[in-house]
PDB file of C-alpha atoms and ligand atoms in Angstrom:
ATOM      1  CA  MET A  27       0.000   0.000   0.000  1.00 83.00           C
ATOM      2  CA  ASN A  28       1.437   3.407  -0.900  1.00 90.00           C
ATOM      3  CA  GLU A  29       0.980   6.495   1.262  1.00 91.00           C
ATOM      4  CA  GLN A  30      -2.047   7.701  -0.687  1.00 93.00           C
ATOM      5  CA  GLU A  31      -3.795   4.328  -0.316  1.00 90.00           C
ATOM      6  CA  GLN A  32      -2.946   4.288   3.380  1.00 91.00           C
ATOM      7  CA  MET A  33      -4.577   7.690   3.846  1.00 93.00           C
ATOM      8  CA  GLU A  34      -7.650   6.582   1.886  1.00 93.00           C
ATOM      9  CA  SER A  35      -7.944   3.497   4.024  1.00 93.00           C
ATOM     10  CA  PHE A  36      -7.470   5.548   7.203  1.00 95.00           C
ATOM     11  CA  TYR A  37     -10.291   7.910   6.211  1.00 96.00           C
ATOM     12  CA  GLU A  38     -12.493   4.984   5.258  1.00 95.00           C
ATOM     13  CA  ILE A  39     -12.185   3.807   8.850  1.00 97.00           C
ATOM     14  CA  PHE A  40     -12.450   7.277  10.385  1.00 98.00           C
ATOM     15  CA  ASP A  41     -15.542   8.160   8.406  1.00 97.00           C
ATOM     16  CA  PRO A  42     -17.103  11.612   8.994  1.00 98.00           C
ATOM     17  CA  SER A  43     -20.369   9.944  10.013  1.00 97.00           C
ATOM     18  CA  LEU A  44     -18.797   8.565  13.214  1.00 98.00           C
ATOM     19  CA  PRO A  45     -20.121  10.441  16.274  1.00 98.00           C
ATOM     20  CA  ARG A  46     -16.631  11.725  17.023  1.00 98.00           C
ATOM     21  CA  LEU A  47     -13.008  11.003  16.150  1.00 98.00           C
ATOM     22  CA  GLY A  48     -11.403  10.612  19.545  1.00 98.00           C
ATOM     23  CA  PRO A  49     -12.508   9.951  23.119  1.00 98.00           C
ATOM     24  CA  GLY A  50     -14.627  12.670  24.676  1.00 98.00           C
ATOM     25  CA  ASP A  51     -18.152  13.579  25.714  1.00 98.00           C
ATOM     26  CA  ALA A  52     -20.385  16.599  26.130  1.00 98.00           C
ATOM     27  CA  GLY A  53     -20.117  16.488  29.932  1.00 97.00           C
ATOM     28  CA  SER A  54     -16.319  16.806  29.794  1.00 98.00           C
ATOM     29  CA  THR A  55     -16.496  19.641  27.258  1.00 98.00           C
ATOM     30  CA  ARG A  56     -18.982  21.487  29.509  1.00 96.00           C
ATOM     31  CA  ARG A  57     -16.862  20.912  32.612  1.00 96.00           C
ATOM     32  CA  ALA A  58     -13.750  22.266  30.874  1.00 97.00           C
ATOM     33  CA  LEU A  59     -15.703  25.232  29.497  1.00 96.00           C
ATOM     34  CA  ARG A  60     -16.957  26.109  32.975  1.00 95.00           C
ATOM     35  CA  ALA A  61     -13.382  25.972  34.306  1.00 95.00           C
ATOM     36  CA  ALA A  62     -12.092  28.073  31.403  1.00 96.00           C
ATOM     37  CA  LEU A  63     -14.753  30.687  32.152  1.00 94.00           C
ATOM     38  CA  GLY A  64     -13.563  30.962  35.732  1.00 86.00           C
ATOM     39  CA  GLY A  65     -15.485  28.387  37.734  1.00 72.00           C
ATOM     40  CA  PRO A  66     -19.075  27.863  38.837  1.00 69.00           C
ATOM     41  CA  THR A  67     -21.470  30.013  36.906  1.00 70.00           C
ATOM     42  CA  ASP A  68     -25.136  29.451  36.150  1.00 71.00           C
ATOM     43  CA  ASP A  69     -25.226  31.104  32.800  1.00 82.00           C
ATOM     44  CA  LEU A  70     -22.344  30.229  30.490  1.00 85.00           C
ATOM     45  CA  THR A  71     -23.662  32.553  27.778  1.00 86.00           C
ATOM     46  CA  VAL A  72     -23.244  35.527  30.115  1.00 82.00           C
ATOM     47  CA  ALA A  73     -19.791  34.387  31.288  1.00 82.00           C
ATOM     48  CA  SER A  74     -18.589  33.921  27.715  1.00 86.00           C
ATOM     49  CA  ALA A  75     -20.146  37.022  26.129  1.00 88.00           C
ATOM     50  CA  GLY A  76     -17.936  38.589  23.462  1.00 92.00           C
ATOM     51  CA  LEU A  77     -15.184  35.942  23.544  1.00 95.00           C
ATOM     52  CA  ARG A  78     -13.394  35.008  20.328  1.00 97.00           C
ATOM     53  CA  ILE A  79     -13.125  31.196  20.220  1.00 98.00           C
ATOM     54  CA  ILE A  80     -11.387  28.790  17.863  1.00 98.00           C
ATOM     55  CA  ASP A  81     -11.634  24.985  17.944  1.00 98.00           C
ATOM     56  CA  LEU A  82      -8.401  23.502  16.554  1.00 98.00           C
ATOM     57  CA  GLY A  83      -8.508  20.011  15.034  1.00 98.00           C
ATOM     58  CA  CYS A  84     -12.308  20.146  15.323  1.00 98.00           C
ATOM     59  CA  GLY A  85     -12.902  17.016  13.214  1.00 98.00           C
ATOM     60  CA  ASN A  86     -16.619  16.480  12.650  1.00 98.00           C
ATOM     61  CA  GLY A  87     -17.251  18.832  15.528  1.00 98.00           C
ATOM     62  CA  ALA A  88     -18.867  16.956  18.430  1.00 98.00           C
ATOM     63  CA  GLN A  89     -17.288  19.438  20.869  1.00 98.00           C
ATOM     64  CA  THR A  90     -17.754  22.473  18.566  1.00 98.00           C
ATOM     65  CA  LEU A  91     -21.519  21.970  18.688  1.00 98.00           C
ATOM     66  CA  VAL A  92     -21.462  21.796  22.495  1.00 98.00           C
ATOM     67  CA  LEU A  93     -19.392  24.998  22.678  1.00 97.00           C
ATOM     68  CA  ALA A  94     -21.727  26.819  20.300  1.00 97.00           C
ATOM     69  CA  VAL A  95     -24.836  25.792  22.257  1.00 96.00           C
ATOM     70  CA  GLU A  96     -23.368  26.555  25.690  1.00 95.00           C
ATOM     71  CA  THR A  97     -21.795  29.924  24.851  1.00 95.00           C
ATOM     72  CA  GLY A  98     -24.229  31.156  22.189  1.00 95.00           C
ATOM     73  CA  LEU A  99     -21.142  32.562  20.431  1.00 96.00           C
ATOM     74  CA  GLU A 100     -19.860  32.263  16.903  1.00 97.00           C
ATOM     75  CA  ILE A 101     -17.022  29.749  16.809  1.00 98.00           C
ATOM     76  CA  GLU A 102     -14.269  29.210  14.300  1.00 98.00           C
ATOM     77  CA  ALA A 103     -13.539  25.523  13.689  1.00 98.00           C
ATOM     78  CA  LEU A 104     -10.342  24.454  11.935  1.00 98.00           C
ATOM     79  CA  ASP A 105      -9.287  21.081  10.538  1.00 98.00           C
ATOM     80  CA  ASN A 106      -7.282  19.894   7.531  1.00 98.00           C
ATOM     81  CA  HIS A 107      -9.734  17.212   6.371  1.00 98.00           C
ATOM     82  CA  LYS A 108     -12.523  18.741   4.312  1.00 98.00           C
ATOM     83  CA  PRO A 109     -15.070  15.885   4.666  1.00 98.00           C
ATOM     84  CA  PHE A 110     -14.974  16.349   8.479  1.00 98.00           C
ATOM     85  CA  LEU A 111     -15.679  20.077   8.043  1.00 98.00           C
ATOM     86  CA  GLN A 112     -18.524  19.358   5.605  1.00 98.00           C
ATOM     87  CA  GLU A 113     -20.032  16.985   8.151  1.00 98.00           C
ATOM     88  CA  LEU A 114     -19.711  19.629  10.865  1.00 98.00           C
ATOM     89  CA  ASP A 115     -21.444  22.152   8.570  1.00 98.00           C
ATOM     90  CA  ARG A 116     -24.235  19.623   8.042  1.00 98.00           C
ATOM     91  CA  ARG A 117     -24.575  18.965  11.775  1.00 98.00           C
ATOM     92  CA  ALA A 118     -24.586  22.688  12.517  1.00 98.00           C
ATOM     93  CA  ARG A 119     -27.401  23.265  10.010  1.00 98.00           C
ATOM     94  CA  ALA A 120     -29.376  20.356  11.469  1.00 98.00           C
ATOM     95  CA  ALA A 121     -28.979  21.804  14.974  1.00 98.00           C
ATOM     96  CA  GLY A 122     -30.017  25.303  13.897  1.00 97.00           C
ATOM     97  CA  LEU A 123     -26.448  26.570  14.472  1.00 96.00           C
ATOM     98  CA  ALA A 124     -25.472  27.255  10.872  1.00 91.00           C
ATOM     99  CA  GLY A 125     -24.573  30.908  11.413  1.00 94.00           C
ATOM    100  CA  LYS A 126     -22.710  30.123  14.633  1.00 96.00           C
ATOM    101  CA  ILE A 127     -20.012  27.743  13.410  1.00 98.00           C
ATOM    102  CA  HIS A 128     -17.527  28.891  10.793  1.00 98.00           C
ATOM    103  CA  THR A 129     -15.484  25.967   9.484  1.00 98.00           C
ATOM    104  CA  ARG A 130     -12.049  26.623   8.016  1.00 98.00           C
ATOM    105  CA  GLU A 131      -9.683  24.252   6.250  1.00 98.00           C
ATOM    106  CA  GLY A 132      -6.245  24.825   7.740  1.00 98.00           C
ATOM    107  CA  ASP A 133      -3.076  23.179   8.967  1.00 98.00           C
ATOM    108  CA  LEU A 134      -2.242  22.990  12.665  1.00 98.00           C
ATOM    109  CA  LEU A 135       1.409  22.869  11.672  1.00 98.00           C
ATOM    110  CA  ALA A 136       1.181  26.165   9.811  1.00 97.00           C
ATOM    111  CA  LEU A 137      -1.478  28.182  11.615  1.00 96.00           C
ATOM    112  CA  ASP A 138      -2.025  31.482   9.869  1.00 93.00           C
ATOM    113  CA  CYS A 139      -3.895  33.227  12.707  1.00 94.00           C
ATOM    114  CA  GLU A 140      -2.766  36.602  14.031  1.00 95.00           C
ATOM    115  CA  ASP A 141      -1.133  36.801  17.442  1.00 96.00           C
ATOM    116  CA  ALA A 142      -3.507  37.507  20.357  1.00 97.00           C
ATOM    117  CA  SER A 143      -6.532  37.034  18.092  1.00 97.00           C
ATOM    118  CA  PHE A 144      -8.475  34.634  20.388  1.00 98.00           C
ATOM    119  CA  ASP A 145      -9.749  34.694  23.963  1.00 97.00           C
ATOM    120  CA  MET A 146     -10.266  30.946  24.067  1.00 98.00           C
ATOM    121  CA  VAL A 147      -8.619  28.121  22.154  1.00 98.00           C
ATOM    122  CA  TRP A 148     -10.182  24.654  22.214  1.00 98.00           C
ATOM    123  CA  CYS A 149      -8.233  21.587  21.149  1.00 98.00           C
ATOM    124  CA  GLU A 150      -9.729  18.162  21.949  1.00 98.00           C
ATOM    125  CA  GLY A 151      -7.504  15.263  20.956  1.00 98.00           C
ATOM    126  CA  ALA A 152      -5.370  17.215  18.496  1.00 98.00           C
ATOM    127  CA  ILE A 153      -2.494  18.893  20.374  1.00 98.00           C
ATOM    128  CA  PHE A 154      -0.379  15.774  19.764  1.00 98.00           C
ATOM    129  CA  ILE A 155      -0.271  16.750  16.088  1.00 98.00           C
ATOM    130  CA  MET A 156       1.809  19.813  16.963  1.00 98.00           C
ATOM    131  CA  GLY A 157       3.540  18.082  19.883  1.00 98.00           C
ATOM    132  CA  PHE A 158       2.462  18.949  23.425  1.00 98.00           C
ATOM    133  CA  ARG A 159       5.124  21.552  24.209  1.00 98.00           C
ATOM    134  CA  LYS A 160       5.319  23.074  20.734  1.00 98.00           C
ATOM    135  CA  GLY A 161       1.527  23.224  20.545  1.00 98.00           C
ATOM    136  CA  LEU A 162       1.232  24.984  23.901  1.00 98.00           C
ATOM    137  CA  ALA A 163       3.861  27.518  22.879  1.00 98.00           C
ATOM    138  CA  ARG A 164       2.259  28.194  19.469  1.00 98.00           C
ATOM    139  CA  ILE A 165      -1.229  28.514  20.932  1.00 98.00           C
ATOM    140  CA  ARG A 166      -0.012  30.900  23.635  1.00 98.00           C
ATOM    141  CA  ASP A 167       0.852  33.362  20.861  1.00 97.00           C
ATOM    142  CA  LEU A 168      -2.694  33.122  19.499  1.00 97.00           C
ATOM    143  CA  LEU A 169      -4.241  33.935  22.878  1.00 98.00           C
ATOM    144  CA  ALA A 170      -4.910  37.436  24.103  1.00 97.00           C
ATOM    145  CA  PRO A 171      -3.456  38.041  27.603  1.00 96.00           C
ATOM    146  CA  GLY A 172      -5.709  36.316  30.154  1.00 96.00           C
ATOM    147  CA  GLY A 173      -7.134  34.064  27.444  1.00 97.00           C
ATOM    148  CA  SER A 174      -7.661  30.351  28.070  1.00 97.00           C
ATOM    149  CA  LEU A 175      -6.738  27.083  26.411  1.00 98.00           C
ATOM    150  CA  ALA A 176      -8.670  23.850  26.940  1.00 98.00           C
ATOM    151  CA  LEU A 177      -7.179  20.713  25.465  1.00 98.00           C
ATOM    152  CA  SER A 178      -7.343  16.971  25.910  1.00 98.00           C
ATOM    153  CA  GLU A 179      -4.319  14.726  25.684  1.00 98.00           C
ATOM    154  CA  LEU A 180      -3.527  11.052  26.275  1.00 98.00           C
ATOM    155  CA  CYS A 181      -1.592  10.690  29.549  1.00 98.00           C
ATOM    156  CA  TRP A 182      -0.229   7.910  31.681  1.00 98.00           C
ATOM    157  CA  LEU A 183      -2.254   7.684  34.884  1.00 98.00           C
ATOM    158  CA  LYS A 184       0.103   5.373  36.762  1.00 97.00           C
ATOM    159  CA  ASP A 185       3.737   4.283  36.781  1.00 95.00           C
ATOM    160  CA  ASP A 186       3.588   0.500  36.898  1.00 96.00           C
ATOM    161  CA  VAL A 187       2.178  -0.198  33.461  1.00 97.00           C
ATOM    162  CA  PRO A 188       2.131  -3.799  32.182  1.00 98.00           C
ATOM    163  CA  GLU A 189       4.577  -4.554  29.394  1.00 98.00           C
ATOM    164  CA  GLU A 190       1.912  -5.203  26.736  1.00 98.00           C
ATOM    165  CA  CYS A 191       0.422  -1.751  27.249  1.00 98.00           C
ATOM    166  CA  ARG A 192       3.769   0.026  27.581  1.00 98.00           C
ATOM    167  CA  SER A 193       5.108  -1.510  24.369  1.00 98.00           C
ATOM    168  CA  PHE A 194       1.901  -0.721  22.433  1.00 98.00           C
ATOM    169  CA  PHE A 195       2.338   2.981  23.190  1.00 98.00           C
ATOM    170  CA  GLU A 196       6.093   2.843  22.641  1.00 98.00           C
ATOM    171  CA  SER A 197       5.244   2.009  19.046  1.00 97.00           C
ATOM    172  CA  GLN A 198       2.092   4.158  18.660  1.00 97.00           C
ATOM    173  CA  TYR A 199       2.690   7.260  20.785  1.00 97.00           C
ATOM    174  CA  PRO A 200       6.119   7.252  22.430  1.00 97.00           C
ATOM    175  CA  GLN A 201       5.756  10.948  23.388  1.00 97.00           C
ATOM    176  CA  MET A 202       2.914  10.129  25.797  1.00 98.00           C
ATOM    177  CA  SER A 203       3.705  11.639  29.179  1.00 98.00           C
ATOM    178  CA  ASP A 204       2.111  11.669  32.615  1.00 98.00           C
ATOM    179  CA  VAL A 205      -0.160  14.333  34.086  1.00 98.00           C
ATOM    180  CA  SER A 206       2.393  15.951  36.365  1.00 98.00           C
ATOM    181  CA  ALA A 207       4.999  16.264  33.575  1.00 98.00           C
ATOM    182  CA  ASN A 208       2.367  17.848  31.321  1.00 98.00           C
ATOM    183  CA  LEU A 209       1.355  20.265  34.080  1.00 98.00           C
ATOM    184  CA  ASP A 210       5.026  21.228  34.476  1.00 98.00           C
ATOM    185  CA  THR A 211       5.293  21.768  30.723  1.00 98.00           C
ATOM    186  CA  ALA A 212       2.177  23.955  30.748  1.00 98.00           C
ATOM    187  CA  ARG A 213       3.605  26.140  33.530  1.00 98.00           C
ATOM    188  CA  ALA A 214       6.987  26.309  31.796  1.00 98.00           C
ATOM    189  CA  CYS A 215       5.198  27.526  28.660  1.00 98.00           C
ATOM    190  CA  GLY A 216       3.707  30.423  30.613  1.00 97.00           C
ATOM    191  CA  TYR A 217       0.268  29.123  31.577  1.00 98.00           C
ATOM    192  CA  GLU A 218      -1.595  29.064  34.877  1.00 98.00           C
ATOM    193  CA  VAL A 219      -3.420  25.762  35.436  1.00 98.00           C
ATOM    194  CA  LEU A 220      -7.153  26.335  36.066  1.00 97.00           C
ATOM    195  CA  ASP A 221      -8.210  22.684  36.140  1.00 97.00           C
ATOM    196  CA  TRP A 222      -7.369  19.236  34.874  1.00 98.00           C
ATOM    197  CA  PHE A 223      -9.313  15.983  34.963  1.00 98.00           C
ATOM    198  CA  ALA A 224      -9.262  12.574  33.318  1.00 98.00           C
ATOM    199  CA  GLN A 225     -12.339  11.967  31.210  1.00 98.00           C
ATOM    200  CA  PRO A 226     -14.591   9.139  32.409  1.00 98.00           C
ATOM    201  CA  GLU A 227     -14.234   5.697  30.853  1.00 98.00           C
ATOM    202  CA  SER A 228     -17.707   6.124  29.343  1.00 98.00           C
ATOM    203  CA  ALA A 229     -16.305   8.960  27.180  1.00 98.00           C
ATOM    204  CA  TRP A 230     -14.186   6.347  25.392  1.00 98.00           C
ATOM    205  CA  TRP A 231     -16.926   3.811  24.731  1.00 98.00           C
ATOM    206  CA  GLU A 232     -20.364   5.172  23.729  1.00 97.00           C
ATOM    207  CA  PRO A 233     -19.176   8.133  21.659  1.00 97.00           C
ATOM    208  CA  TYR A 234     -15.986   6.627  20.245  1.00 98.00           C
ATOM    209  CA  TYR A 235     -14.800   3.043  20.529  1.00 98.00           C
ATOM    210  CA  THR A 236     -18.205   1.346  20.283  1.00 98.00           C
ATOM    211  CA  PRO A 237     -19.137   2.991  16.938  1.00 98.00           C
ATOM    212  CA  LEU A 238     -15.520   2.721  15.728  1.00 98.00           C
ATOM    213  CA  GLY A 239     -15.548  -1.020  16.484  1.00 98.00           C
ATOM    214  CA  GLU A 240     -18.798  -1.356  14.506  1.00 97.00           C
ATOM    215  CA  GLN A 241     -17.231   0.522  11.593  1.00 97.00           C
ATOM    216  CA  VAL A 242     -14.235  -1.841  11.640  1.00 96.00           C
ATOM    217  CA  ALA A 243     -16.538  -4.880  11.629  1.00 95.00           C
ATOM    218  CA  LEU A 244     -18.461  -3.476   8.659  1.00 94.00           C
ATOM    219  CA  LEU A 245     -15.325  -2.756   6.628  1.00 95.00           C
ATOM    220  CA  ARG A 246     -13.803  -6.132   7.444  1.00 92.00           C
ATOM    221  CA  GLU A 247     -16.476  -7.877   5.353  1.00 87.00           C
ATOM    222  CA  GLY A 248     -15.220  -6.108   2.226  1.00 86.00           C
ATOM    223  CA  TYR A 249     -11.522  -6.370   3.085  1.00 85.00           C
ATOM    224  CA  ALA A 250     -11.247 -10.150   3.409  1.00 80.00           C
ATOM    225  CA  GLU A 251      -8.786 -10.437   0.498  1.00 84.00           C
ATOM    226  CA  ASP A 252      -6.844  -7.266   1.285  1.00 89.00           C
ATOM    227  CA  ILE A 253      -3.949  -7.947   3.651  1.00 91.00           C
ATOM    228  CA  ASP A 254      -2.820  -4.321   4.064  1.00 90.00           C
ATOM    229  CA  ARG A 255      -6.275  -2.949   4.765  1.00 92.00           C
ATOM    230  CA  SER A 256      -7.028  -5.845   7.102  1.00 94.00           C
ATOM    231  CA  ALA A 257      -3.819  -5.031   8.981  1.00 93.00           C
ATOM    232  CA  MET A 258      -5.042  -1.456   9.510  1.00 95.00           C
ATOM    233  CA  LEU A 259      -8.323  -2.774  10.910  1.00 96.00           C
ATOM    234  CA  ASP A 260      -6.331  -5.118  13.167  1.00 96.00           C
ATOM    235  CA  MET A 261      -4.450  -2.106  14.561  1.00 97.00           C
ATOM    236  CA  VAL A 262      -7.654  -0.257  15.405  1.00 97.00           C
ATOM    237  CA  GLU A 263      -9.064  -3.355  17.070  1.00 98.00           C
ATOM    238  CA  LEU A 264      -5.840  -3.826  19.020  1.00 98.00           C
ATOM    239  CA  GLU A 265      -5.991  -0.215  20.222  1.00 98.00           C
ATOM    240  CA  ILE A 266      -9.552  -0.779  21.448  1.00 98.00           C
ATOM    241  CA  GLU A 267      -8.532  -4.020  23.141  1.00 98.00           C
ATOM    242  CA  ILE A 268      -5.577  -2.337  24.845  1.00 98.00           C
ATOM    243  CA  TYR A 269      -7.945   0.262  26.303  1.00 98.00           C
ATOM    244  CA  ARG A 270     -10.385  -2.444  27.417  1.00 98.00           C
ATOM    245  CA  LYS A 271      -7.565  -4.216  29.298  1.00 98.00           C
ATOM    246  CA  TYR A 272      -5.528  -1.271  30.577  1.00 98.00           C
ATOM    247  CA  HIS A 273      -7.929   1.655  30.966  1.00 98.00           C
ATOM    248  CA  ASP A 274      -6.684   2.222  34.505  1.00 98.00           C
ATOM    249  CA  CYS A 275      -3.140   2.875  33.179  1.00 98.00           C
ATOM    250  CA  TYR A 276      -3.828   5.799  30.857  1.00 98.00           C
ATOM    251  CA  GLY A 277      -6.572   8.247  30.070  1.00 98.00           C
ATOM    252  CA  ASN A 278      -7.652  11.218  28.024  1.00 98.00           C
ATOM    253  CA  VAL A 279      -6.930  14.167  30.274  1.00 98.00           C
ATOM    254  CA  PHE A 280      -8.415  17.643  29.926  1.00 98.00           C
ATOM    255  CA  PHE A 281      -6.099  20.521  30.796  1.00 98.00           C
ATOM    256  CA  VAL A 282      -7.659  23.949  31.260  1.00 98.00           C
ATOM    257  CA  LEU A 283      -5.007  26.647  31.163  1.00 98.00           C
ATOM    258  CA  LYS A 284      -4.851  30.407  31.305  1.00 98.00           C
ATOM    259  CA  ARG A 285      -2.331  32.615  29.549  1.00 97.00           C
TER     260      ARG A 285
HETATM  261  C1  LIG B 317      -8.247  12.690  17.131  1.00 84.73           C
HETATM  262  S1  LIG B 317      -9.084  13.736  15.992  1.00 84.73           S
HETATM  263  C2  LIG B 317      -9.981  14.784  17.111  1.00 84.73           C
HETATM  264  C3  LIG B 317     -11.178  15.413  16.438  1.00 84.73           C
HETATM  265  C4  LIG B 317     -12.171  16.097  17.376  1.00 84.73           C
HETATM  266  N1  LIG B 317     -11.567  17.188  18.102  1.00 84.73           N
HETATM  267  C5  LIG B 317     -12.774  15.073  18.340  1.00 84.73           C
HETATM  268  O1  LIG B 317     -12.366  15.059  19.523  1.00 84.73           O
HETATM  269  O2  LIG B 317     -13.637  14.309  17.892  1.00 84.73           O
HETATM  270  C6  LIG B 317      -7.773  14.786  15.398  1.00 84.73           C
HETATM  271  C7  LIG B 317      -8.241  15.779  14.337  1.00 84.73           C
HETATM  272  O3  LIG B 317      -7.114  16.553  13.903  1.00 84.73           O
HETATM  273  C8  LIG B 317      -7.199  16.715  12.498  1.00 84.73           C
HETATM  274  N2  LIG B 317      -5.842  16.939  11.986  1.00 84.73           N
HETATM  275  C9  LIG B 317      -4.817  16.046  11.852  1.00 84.73           C
HETATM  276  N3  LIG B 317      -3.711  16.652  11.394  1.00 84.73           N
HETATM  277  C10 LIG B 317      -4.037  17.954  11.214  1.00 84.73           C
HETATM  278  C11 LIG B 317      -3.326  19.087  10.743  1.00 84.73           C
HETATM  279  N4  LIG B 317      -2.030  19.004  10.389  1.00 84.73           N
HETATM  280  N5  LIG B 317      -3.966  20.268  10.681  1.00 84.73           N
HETATM  281  C12 LIG B 317      -5.271  20.381  11.034  1.00 84.73           C
HETATM  282  N6  LIG B 317      -6.004  19.341  11.501  1.00 84.73           N
HETATM  283  C13 LIG B 317      -5.397  18.145  11.583  1.00 84.73           C
HETATM  284  C14 LIG B 317      -7.826  15.432  11.991  1.00 84.73           C
HETATM  285  O4  LIG B 317      -8.414  15.621  10.723  1.00 84.73           O
HETATM  286  C15 LIG B 317      -8.833  15.141  13.091  1.00 84.73           C
HETATM  287  O5  LIG B 317     -10.069  15.750  12.819  1.00 84.73           O
END
């Protein structure tokens, strides 16, 4: 399989119609939003009035829709895969939020936003694309002073991780760090930490791994003769199985930071 075919196969698995493209749920997005807005507040629309918000690596926009509903604001949503943005546009129209969400095709590795042009940057499951430290530093430039950054990132949750799990991530995401190292990095990059929390296990299953597993099963029927594509499906299934076995060892952690 050449690179082009690999990408096609990847996007066949990660189809825009999936509920979302990484672990997460509306409750976690709301909790992080509340923290980013400064803590307990009854009316998030009042607390967020006038803020300029961008959602980086928005995908098909599960969290963008939550942000738009909760804040009542217009939100910019950036991703480099057009079919995800088209799906987000469709979902926004269906939810009566068409004028609220402005999708933009763009590259996280070459962001062309002006410095200090946002009061809040959202980035669920996509900071790893820039690298944790580099991403924090780049996003800090985009934030106006006092602005906030909410992101989710895979983190180790304990030290004594069984070999099978450790070696899976050594091959798939060797940069994965633990919470306290990431908090140190955030502070070193000039942020105050407002909150952090590991998303619940349910945020991995209902919205993400369960439908992804169904998608894999569906594709497998047509891939029986295709060794390369079958191997990609095997990898997704292995990732799901690793989480099923070792979900106490790592998690998707929300960090809510203030510039
Ligand atoms: C793990 S998904 C997270 C999507 C969404 N935030 C969610 O939680 O469902 C990562 C997203 O980053 C996007 N992405 C990957 N590389 C990118 C790049 N260089 N520039 C912009 N977006 C990118 C992918 O298309 C995908 O939508």
